[in-house]
Short mmCIF file of C-alpha atoms in Angstrom, two decimals:
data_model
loop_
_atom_site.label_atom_id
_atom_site.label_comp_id
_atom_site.label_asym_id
_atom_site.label_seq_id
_atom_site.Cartn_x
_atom_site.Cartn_y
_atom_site.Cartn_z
CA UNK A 1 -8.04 -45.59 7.20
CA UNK A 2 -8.35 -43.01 4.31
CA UNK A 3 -10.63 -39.80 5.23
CA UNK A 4 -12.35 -37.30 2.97
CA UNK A 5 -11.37 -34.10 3.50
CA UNK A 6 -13.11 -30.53 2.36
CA UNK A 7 -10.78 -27.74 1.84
CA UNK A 8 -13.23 -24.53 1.92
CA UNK A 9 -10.76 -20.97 2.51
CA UNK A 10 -11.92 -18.12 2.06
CA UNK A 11 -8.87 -15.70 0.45
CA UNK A 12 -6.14 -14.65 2.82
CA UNK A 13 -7.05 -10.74 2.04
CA UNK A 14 -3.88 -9.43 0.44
CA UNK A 15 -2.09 -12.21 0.48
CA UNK A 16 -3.41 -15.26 -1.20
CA UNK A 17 -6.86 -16.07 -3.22
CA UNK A 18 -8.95 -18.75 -1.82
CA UNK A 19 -7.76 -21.28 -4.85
CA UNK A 20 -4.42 -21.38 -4.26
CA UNK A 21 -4.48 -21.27 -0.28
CA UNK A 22 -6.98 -24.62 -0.47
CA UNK A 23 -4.11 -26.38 -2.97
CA UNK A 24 -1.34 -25.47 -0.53
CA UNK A 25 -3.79 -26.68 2.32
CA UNK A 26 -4.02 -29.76 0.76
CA UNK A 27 -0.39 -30.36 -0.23
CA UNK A 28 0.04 -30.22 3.15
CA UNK A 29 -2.13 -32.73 3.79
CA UNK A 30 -1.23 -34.85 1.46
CA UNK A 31 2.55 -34.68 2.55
CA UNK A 32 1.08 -36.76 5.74
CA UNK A 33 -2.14 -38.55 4.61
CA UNK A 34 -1.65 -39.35 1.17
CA UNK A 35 -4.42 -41.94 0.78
CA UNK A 36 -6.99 -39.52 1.83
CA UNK A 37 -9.42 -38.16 -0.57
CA UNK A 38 -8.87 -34.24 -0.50
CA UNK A 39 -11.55 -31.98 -2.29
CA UNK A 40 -10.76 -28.16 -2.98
CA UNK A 41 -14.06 -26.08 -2.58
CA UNK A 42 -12.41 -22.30 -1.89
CA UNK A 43 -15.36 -19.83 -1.09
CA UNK A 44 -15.76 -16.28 -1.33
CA UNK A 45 -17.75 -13.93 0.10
CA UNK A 46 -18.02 -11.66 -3.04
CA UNK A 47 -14.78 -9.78 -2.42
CA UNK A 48 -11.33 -10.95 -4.33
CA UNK A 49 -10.80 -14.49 -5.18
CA UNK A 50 -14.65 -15.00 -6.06
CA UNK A 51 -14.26 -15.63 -9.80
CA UNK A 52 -11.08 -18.05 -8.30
CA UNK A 53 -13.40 -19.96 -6.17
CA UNK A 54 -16.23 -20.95 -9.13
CA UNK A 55 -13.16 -21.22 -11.38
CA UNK A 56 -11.62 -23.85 -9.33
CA UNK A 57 -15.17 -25.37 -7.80
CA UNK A 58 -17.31 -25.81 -10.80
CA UNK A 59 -16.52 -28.45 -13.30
CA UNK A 60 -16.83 -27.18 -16.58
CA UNK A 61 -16.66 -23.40 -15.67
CA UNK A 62 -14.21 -21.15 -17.94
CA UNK A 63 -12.30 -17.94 -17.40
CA UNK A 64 -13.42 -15.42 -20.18
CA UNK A 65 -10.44 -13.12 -20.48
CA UNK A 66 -11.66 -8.94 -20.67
CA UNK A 67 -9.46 -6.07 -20.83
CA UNK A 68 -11.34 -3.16 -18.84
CA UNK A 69 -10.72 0.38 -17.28
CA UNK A 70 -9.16 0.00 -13.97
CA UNK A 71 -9.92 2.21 -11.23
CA UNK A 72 -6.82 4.31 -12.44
CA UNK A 73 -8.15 4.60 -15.79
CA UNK A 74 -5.73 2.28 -17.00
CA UNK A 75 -6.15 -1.21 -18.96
CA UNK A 76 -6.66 -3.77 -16.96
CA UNK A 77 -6.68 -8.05 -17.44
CA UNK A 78 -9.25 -9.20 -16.09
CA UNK A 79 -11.64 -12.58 -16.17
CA UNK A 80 -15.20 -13.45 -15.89
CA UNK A 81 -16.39 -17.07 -15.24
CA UNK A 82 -18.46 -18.70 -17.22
CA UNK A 83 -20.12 -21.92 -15.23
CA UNK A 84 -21.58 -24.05 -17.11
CA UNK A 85 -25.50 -24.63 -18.27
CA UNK A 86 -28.28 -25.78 -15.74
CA UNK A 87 -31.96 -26.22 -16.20
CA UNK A 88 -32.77 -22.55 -15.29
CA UNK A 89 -29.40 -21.02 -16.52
CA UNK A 90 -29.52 -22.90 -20.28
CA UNK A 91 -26.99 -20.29 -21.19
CA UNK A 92 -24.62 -20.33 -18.25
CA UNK A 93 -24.22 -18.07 -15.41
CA UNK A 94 -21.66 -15.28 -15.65
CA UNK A 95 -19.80 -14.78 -12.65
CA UNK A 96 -17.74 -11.53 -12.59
CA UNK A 97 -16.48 -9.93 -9.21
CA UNK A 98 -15.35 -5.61 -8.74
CA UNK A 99 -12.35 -6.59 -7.04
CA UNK A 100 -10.55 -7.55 -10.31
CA UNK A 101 -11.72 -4.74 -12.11
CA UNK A 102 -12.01 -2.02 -9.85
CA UNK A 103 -11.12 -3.22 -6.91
CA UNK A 104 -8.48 -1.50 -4.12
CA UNK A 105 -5.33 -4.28 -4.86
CA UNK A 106 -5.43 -2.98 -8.20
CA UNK A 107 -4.37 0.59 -7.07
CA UNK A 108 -0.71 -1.33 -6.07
CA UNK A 109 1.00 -1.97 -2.81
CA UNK A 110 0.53 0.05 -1.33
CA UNK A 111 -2.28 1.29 -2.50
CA UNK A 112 -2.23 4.91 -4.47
CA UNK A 113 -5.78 5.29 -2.86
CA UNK A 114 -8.25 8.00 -4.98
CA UNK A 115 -10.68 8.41 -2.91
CA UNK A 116 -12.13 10.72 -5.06
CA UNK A 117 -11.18 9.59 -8.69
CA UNK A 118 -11.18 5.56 -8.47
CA UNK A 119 -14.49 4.42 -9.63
CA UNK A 120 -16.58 1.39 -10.94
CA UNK A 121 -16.56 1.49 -15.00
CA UNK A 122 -14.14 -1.70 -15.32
CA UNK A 123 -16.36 -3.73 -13.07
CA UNK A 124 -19.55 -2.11 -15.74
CA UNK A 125 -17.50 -3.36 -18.96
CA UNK A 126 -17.19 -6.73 -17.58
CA UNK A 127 -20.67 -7.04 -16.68
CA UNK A 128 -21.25 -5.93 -20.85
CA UNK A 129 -18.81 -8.43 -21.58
CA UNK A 130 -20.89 -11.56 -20.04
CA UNK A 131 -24.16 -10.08 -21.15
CA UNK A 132 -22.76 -9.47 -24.51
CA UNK A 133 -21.27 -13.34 -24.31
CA UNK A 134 -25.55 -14.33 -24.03
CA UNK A 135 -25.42 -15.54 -20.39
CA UNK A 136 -28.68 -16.40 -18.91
CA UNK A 137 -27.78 -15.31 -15.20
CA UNK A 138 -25.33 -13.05 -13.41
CA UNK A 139 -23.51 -13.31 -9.96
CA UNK A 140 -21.85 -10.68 -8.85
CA UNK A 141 -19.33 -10.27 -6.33
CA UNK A 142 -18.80 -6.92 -4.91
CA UNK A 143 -16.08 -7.21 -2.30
CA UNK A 144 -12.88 -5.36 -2.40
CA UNK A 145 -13.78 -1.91 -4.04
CA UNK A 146 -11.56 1.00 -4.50
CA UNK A 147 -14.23 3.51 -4.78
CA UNK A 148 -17.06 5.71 -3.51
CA UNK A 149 -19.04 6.43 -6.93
CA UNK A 150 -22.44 4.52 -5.91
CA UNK A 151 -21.95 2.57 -8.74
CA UNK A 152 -22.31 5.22 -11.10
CA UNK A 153 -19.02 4.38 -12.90
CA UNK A 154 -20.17 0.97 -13.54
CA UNK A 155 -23.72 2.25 -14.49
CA UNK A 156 -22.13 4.27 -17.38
CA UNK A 157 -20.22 1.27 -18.41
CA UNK A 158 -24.05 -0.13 -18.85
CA UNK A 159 -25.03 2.26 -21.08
CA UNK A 160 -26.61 4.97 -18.42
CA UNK A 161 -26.00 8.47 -18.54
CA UNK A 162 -25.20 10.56 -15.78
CA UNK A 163 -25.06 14.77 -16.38
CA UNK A 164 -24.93 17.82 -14.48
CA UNK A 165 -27.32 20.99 -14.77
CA UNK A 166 -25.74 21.68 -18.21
CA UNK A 167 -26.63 18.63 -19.76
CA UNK A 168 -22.38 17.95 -19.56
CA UNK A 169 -21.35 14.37 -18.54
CA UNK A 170 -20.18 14.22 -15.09
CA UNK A 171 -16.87 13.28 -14.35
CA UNK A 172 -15.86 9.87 -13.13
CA UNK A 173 -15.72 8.75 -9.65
CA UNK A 174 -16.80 10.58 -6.23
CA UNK A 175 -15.89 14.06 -7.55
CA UNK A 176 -18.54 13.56 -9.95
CA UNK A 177 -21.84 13.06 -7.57
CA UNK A 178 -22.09 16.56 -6.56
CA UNK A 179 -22.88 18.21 -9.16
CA UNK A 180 -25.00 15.25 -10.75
CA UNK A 181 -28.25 16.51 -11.88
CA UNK A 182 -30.00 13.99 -14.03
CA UNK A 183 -29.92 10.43 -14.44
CA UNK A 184 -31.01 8.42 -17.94
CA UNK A 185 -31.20 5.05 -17.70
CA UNK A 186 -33.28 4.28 -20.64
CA UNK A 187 -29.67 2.89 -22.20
CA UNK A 188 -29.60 0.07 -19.64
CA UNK A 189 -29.51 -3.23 -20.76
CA UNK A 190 -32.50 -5.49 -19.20
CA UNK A 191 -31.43 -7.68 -16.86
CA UNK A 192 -30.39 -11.45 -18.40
CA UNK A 193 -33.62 -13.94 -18.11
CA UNK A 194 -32.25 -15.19 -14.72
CA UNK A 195 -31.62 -12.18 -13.29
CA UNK A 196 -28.35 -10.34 -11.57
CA UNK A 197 -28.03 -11.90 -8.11
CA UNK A 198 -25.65 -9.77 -5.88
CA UNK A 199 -22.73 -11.48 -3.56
CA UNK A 200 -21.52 -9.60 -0.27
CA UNK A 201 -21.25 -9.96 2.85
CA UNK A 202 -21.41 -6.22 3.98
CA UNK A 203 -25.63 -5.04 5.01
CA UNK A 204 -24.48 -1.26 5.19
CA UNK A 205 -27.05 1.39 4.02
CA UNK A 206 -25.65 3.84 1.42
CA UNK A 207 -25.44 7.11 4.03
CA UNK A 208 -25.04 8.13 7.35
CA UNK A 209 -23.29 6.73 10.47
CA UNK A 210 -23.91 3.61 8.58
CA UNK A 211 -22.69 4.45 5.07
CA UNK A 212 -20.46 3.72 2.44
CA UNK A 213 -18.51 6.88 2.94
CA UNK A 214 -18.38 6.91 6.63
CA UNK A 215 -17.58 3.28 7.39
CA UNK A 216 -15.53 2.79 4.25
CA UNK A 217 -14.21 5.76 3.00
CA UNK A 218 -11.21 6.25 5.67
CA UNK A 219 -10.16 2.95 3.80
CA UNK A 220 -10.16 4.23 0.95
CA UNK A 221 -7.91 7.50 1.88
CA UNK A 222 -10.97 9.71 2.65
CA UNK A 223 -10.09 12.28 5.45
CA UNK A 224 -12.80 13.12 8.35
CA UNK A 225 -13.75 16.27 5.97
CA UNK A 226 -13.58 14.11 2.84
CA UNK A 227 -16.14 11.51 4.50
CA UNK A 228 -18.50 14.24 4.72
CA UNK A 229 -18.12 15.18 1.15
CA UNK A 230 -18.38 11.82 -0.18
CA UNK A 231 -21.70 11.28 1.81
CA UNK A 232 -22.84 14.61 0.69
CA UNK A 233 -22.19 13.50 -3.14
CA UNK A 234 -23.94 9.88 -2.47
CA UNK A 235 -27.05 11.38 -1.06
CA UNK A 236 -27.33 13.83 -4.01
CA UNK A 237 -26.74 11.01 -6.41
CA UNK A 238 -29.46 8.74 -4.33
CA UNK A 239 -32.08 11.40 -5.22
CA UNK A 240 -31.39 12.00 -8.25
CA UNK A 241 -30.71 8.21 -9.53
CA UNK A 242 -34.20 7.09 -7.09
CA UNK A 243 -36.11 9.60 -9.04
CA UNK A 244 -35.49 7.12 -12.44
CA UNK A 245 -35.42 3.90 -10.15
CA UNK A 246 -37.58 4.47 -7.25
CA UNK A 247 -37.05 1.21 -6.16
CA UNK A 248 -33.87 1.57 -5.42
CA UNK A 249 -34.15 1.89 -1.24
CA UNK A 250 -31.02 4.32 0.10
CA UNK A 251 -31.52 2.42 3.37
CA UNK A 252 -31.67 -1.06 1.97
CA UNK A 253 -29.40 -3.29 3.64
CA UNK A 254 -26.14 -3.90 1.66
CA UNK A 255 -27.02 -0.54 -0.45
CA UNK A 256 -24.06 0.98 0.78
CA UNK A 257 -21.40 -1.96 -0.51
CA UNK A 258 -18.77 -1.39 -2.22
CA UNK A 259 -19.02 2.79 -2.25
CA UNK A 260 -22.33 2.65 -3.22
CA UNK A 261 -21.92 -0.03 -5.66
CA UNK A 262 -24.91 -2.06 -4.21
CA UNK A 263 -27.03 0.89 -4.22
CA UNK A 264 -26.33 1.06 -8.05
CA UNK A 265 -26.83 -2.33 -8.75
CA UNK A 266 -30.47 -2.24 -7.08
CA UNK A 267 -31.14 0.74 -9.28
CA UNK A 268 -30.63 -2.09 -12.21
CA UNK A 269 -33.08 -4.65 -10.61
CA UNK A 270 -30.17 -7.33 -9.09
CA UNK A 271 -31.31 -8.63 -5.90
CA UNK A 272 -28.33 -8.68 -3.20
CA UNK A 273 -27.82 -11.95 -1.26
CA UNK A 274 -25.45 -12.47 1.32
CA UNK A 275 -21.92 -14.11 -0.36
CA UNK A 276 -21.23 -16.50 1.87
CA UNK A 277 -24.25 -18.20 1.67
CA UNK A 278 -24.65 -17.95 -1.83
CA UNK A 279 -20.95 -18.99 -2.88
CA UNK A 280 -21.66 -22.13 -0.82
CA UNK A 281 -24.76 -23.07 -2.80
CA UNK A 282 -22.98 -22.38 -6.08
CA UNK A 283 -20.21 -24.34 -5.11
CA UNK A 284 -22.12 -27.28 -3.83
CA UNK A 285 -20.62 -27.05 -0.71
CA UNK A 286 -23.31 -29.12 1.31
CA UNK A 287 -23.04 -31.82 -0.84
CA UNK A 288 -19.28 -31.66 -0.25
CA UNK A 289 -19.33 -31.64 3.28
CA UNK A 290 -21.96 -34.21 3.52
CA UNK A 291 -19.95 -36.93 2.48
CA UNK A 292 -16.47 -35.56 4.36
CA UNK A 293 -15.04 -36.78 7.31
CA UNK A 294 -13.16 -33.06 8.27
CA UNK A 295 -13.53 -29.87 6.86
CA UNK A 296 -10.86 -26.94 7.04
CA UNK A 297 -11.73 -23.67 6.17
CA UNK A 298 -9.74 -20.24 7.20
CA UNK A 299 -9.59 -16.74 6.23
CA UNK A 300 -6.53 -14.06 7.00
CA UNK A 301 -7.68 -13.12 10.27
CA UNK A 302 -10.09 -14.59 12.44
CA UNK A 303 -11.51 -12.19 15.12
CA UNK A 304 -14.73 -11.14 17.10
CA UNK A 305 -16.27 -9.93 13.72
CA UNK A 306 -15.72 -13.26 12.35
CA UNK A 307 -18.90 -14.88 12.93
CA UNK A 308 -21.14 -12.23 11.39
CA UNK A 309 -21.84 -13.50 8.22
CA UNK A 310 -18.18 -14.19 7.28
CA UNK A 311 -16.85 -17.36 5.55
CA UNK A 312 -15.36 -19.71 8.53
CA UNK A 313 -18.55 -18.95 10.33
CA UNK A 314 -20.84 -20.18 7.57
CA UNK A 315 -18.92 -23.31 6.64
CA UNK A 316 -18.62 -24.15 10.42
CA UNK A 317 -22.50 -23.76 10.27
CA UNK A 318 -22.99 -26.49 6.96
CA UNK A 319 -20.35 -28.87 8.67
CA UNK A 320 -22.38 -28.51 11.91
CA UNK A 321 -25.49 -28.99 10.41
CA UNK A 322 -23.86 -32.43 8.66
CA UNK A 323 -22.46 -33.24 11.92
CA UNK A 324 -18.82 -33.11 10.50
CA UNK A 325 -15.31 -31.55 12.58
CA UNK A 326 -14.04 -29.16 11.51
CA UNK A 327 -10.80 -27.29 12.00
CA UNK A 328 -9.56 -23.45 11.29
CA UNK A 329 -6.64 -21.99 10.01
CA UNK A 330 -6.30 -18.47 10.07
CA UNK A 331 -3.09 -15.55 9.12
CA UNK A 332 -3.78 -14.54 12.74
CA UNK A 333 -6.53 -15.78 15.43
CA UNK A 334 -7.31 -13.02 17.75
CA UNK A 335 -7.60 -13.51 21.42
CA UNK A 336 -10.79 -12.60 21.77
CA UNK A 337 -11.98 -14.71 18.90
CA UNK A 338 -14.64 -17.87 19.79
CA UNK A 339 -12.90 -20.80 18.37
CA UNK A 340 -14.60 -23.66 20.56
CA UNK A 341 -16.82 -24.79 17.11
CA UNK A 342 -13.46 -25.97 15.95
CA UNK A 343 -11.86 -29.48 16.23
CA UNK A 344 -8.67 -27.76 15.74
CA UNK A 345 -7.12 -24.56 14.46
CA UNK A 346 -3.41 -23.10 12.93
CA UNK A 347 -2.49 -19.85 13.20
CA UNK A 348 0.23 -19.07 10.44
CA UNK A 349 1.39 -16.19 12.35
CA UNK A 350 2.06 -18.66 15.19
CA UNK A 351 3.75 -21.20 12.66
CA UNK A 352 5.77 -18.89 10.91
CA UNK A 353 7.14 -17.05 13.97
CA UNK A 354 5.61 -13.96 13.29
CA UNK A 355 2.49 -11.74 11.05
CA UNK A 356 5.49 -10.69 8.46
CA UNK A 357 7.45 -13.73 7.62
CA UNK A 358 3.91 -15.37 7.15
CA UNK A 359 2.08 -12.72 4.88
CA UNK A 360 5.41 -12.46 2.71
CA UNK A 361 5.41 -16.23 2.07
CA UNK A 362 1.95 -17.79 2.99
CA UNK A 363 1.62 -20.59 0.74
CA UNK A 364 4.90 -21.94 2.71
CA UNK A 365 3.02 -21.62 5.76
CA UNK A 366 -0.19 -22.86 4.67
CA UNK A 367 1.49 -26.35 3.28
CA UNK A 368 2.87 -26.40 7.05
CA UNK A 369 -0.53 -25.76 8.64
CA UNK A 370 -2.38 -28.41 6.51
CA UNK A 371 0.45 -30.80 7.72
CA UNK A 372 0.22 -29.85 10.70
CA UNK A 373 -3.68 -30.51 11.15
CA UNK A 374 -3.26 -33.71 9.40
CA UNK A 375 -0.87 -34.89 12.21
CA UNK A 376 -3.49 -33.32 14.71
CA UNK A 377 -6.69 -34.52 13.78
CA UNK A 378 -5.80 -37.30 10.57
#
């Protein structure tokens, strides 16, 4: 008897977006159960492959190509998504995510990490780009970032100004928050009529213990002593940019995402959501599931951590809720990792004989894991 199966991957960090590793899930599937209705609904939790994920999930919704700064200072290609119009979006929502504009993948493999110079502008000029295109709401996905700038780059990019004692422009990136001495933000654009609704999954504050430099920054090539610099420059940067937008909370949860980014963006006025959750709606993801038989969802590793707020974990949750099965497949399941909510799982590691021969070909590997979950649980 012919099923109807939901296909909702996250990306496969590094490796694969979330579009392309639901397709080769459901060749896979298809290679064994070809009467079955399959639907593609990759999710995101505001890191890479989030523009992918509306692109693919949303009928209607275009890529708008942009050419932007990287976090290099080179061009970049980028897209923004525009989804179609709904009764409190008449003009269409933008969607526009950092990681393809100023994200860390875009620094190469492997990364030339800047922990000082990469910053945020790109991300900024594609945010003008959709405002500029009339859209009525933003999303904005803030996964993936190469920098620890708070946002400032990307702030600039809006039309604020950021200068030291002198009244001279501060230079781009970390290096510039310590000597940042005044903030003008009157060149800010006002927020579109639906308002600038943030997607991560990361409820960090912007310092301390906590913060974007100290939890991130080794990531992003910062050594011990650069960690306390970077925190140093953020904290300087919080006073200076709360004294213009006092509603901006340093200790707000997600305020340290992205470098700083989120801090930034609540500076605006955006209101940050967590992306799982928010990707799903968009999506229509409970509808989906609803009327499936199995879902299969999967990330690039699936560990303890996995469950806090991360994509598997929220999609097990909706197919729970619906009263659905449904099965994992992961790059790698850790052994410490809770996979009894599944009906099945697929490690690609375990298919592929080991973590390298499946990151350097994981499409192969995810066609063989879709097959091999049809045969398990079709």
């Amino acid at each position: 008897m012919a099923r109807t199966v939901v296909i909702a991957p996250d990306s496969f960090k590094g490796t694969i977006a979330a579009a392309a590793a639901a397709a080769a899930l459901a060749q896979g599937w298809r290679s064994e159960r070809p009467a079955d209705d399959v639907r593609l609904r990759p999710m995101a939790d505001g890191g890479e492959g989030t523009v992918d994920a509306f692109a693919t999930a949303v009928p209607g919704a275009r890529r708008m190509p942009v050419t932007v700064t990287g976090p290099e200072g080179d061009e970049v290609e980028a897209a923004w998504v525009l989804l179609p119009s709904t009764p409190d979006a008449p003009a269409g929502t933008g969607v526009v995510e950092l990681a393809s504009t100023s994200g860390i993948e875009l620094l190469g493999t492997p990364p030339r990490l800047r922990p000082f110079d990469a910053h945020t502008r790109g991300f900024g000029e594609a945010i003008a780009a959709a405002l500029a295109h009339g859209v009525s709401r933003l999303v904005l996905g803030i996964g993936s970032s190469s920098s620890t700038d708070g946002g400032a780059g990307m702030l600039t990019a809006l039309g604020a100004r950021f200068a030291d004692a002198h009244g001279t422009p501060i230079p781009g990136g970390a290096r510039g928050l310590a000597g940042v001495s005044n903030a003008d933000l009157s060149g800010l654009p006002a927020l579109p009529p639906g308002g600038v609704t943030v997607l991560s999954d990361v409820t960090n504050p912007l310092l301390g213990a906590r913060g974007a430099a100290s939890v991130f920054g080794p990531q992003k090539g910062a050594s011990p002593d650069d960690v306390a610099v970077l925190d140093a420059g953020l904290a300087r940067f919080a006073r200076v940019l709360g004294a213009e937008a006092p509603h901006a909370e340093p200790d707000a949860a997600g305020a340290g995402a992205a470098g700083g980014t989120g801090f930034g963006l609540l500076a605006w006025g955006a209101s940050l959501v967590p992306g799982s959750a928010a990707v799903a709606e968009l999506v229509g993801l409970d509808d989906a599931v609803g009327a499936a038989s199995l879902v299969i969802t999967g990330e690039g590793s699936y560990d303890g951590q996995s469950d806090a707020g991360k994509v598997p974990a929220h999609v097990r949750a909706i197919a729970a809720a619906a009263g659905v099965p449904v099965a994992l497949v992961a790059g790698r399941i850790a052994t410490d990792a809770d996979v009894s909510g599944f009906a099945a799982t697929a490690s690609l590691t375990s298919l592929a004989g080991s973590a390298e021969a499946a990151m350097g070909d994981p499409a192969r590997w995810l066609v063989a894991a879709g097959a091999a979950l049809a045969r398990a649980v079709g």
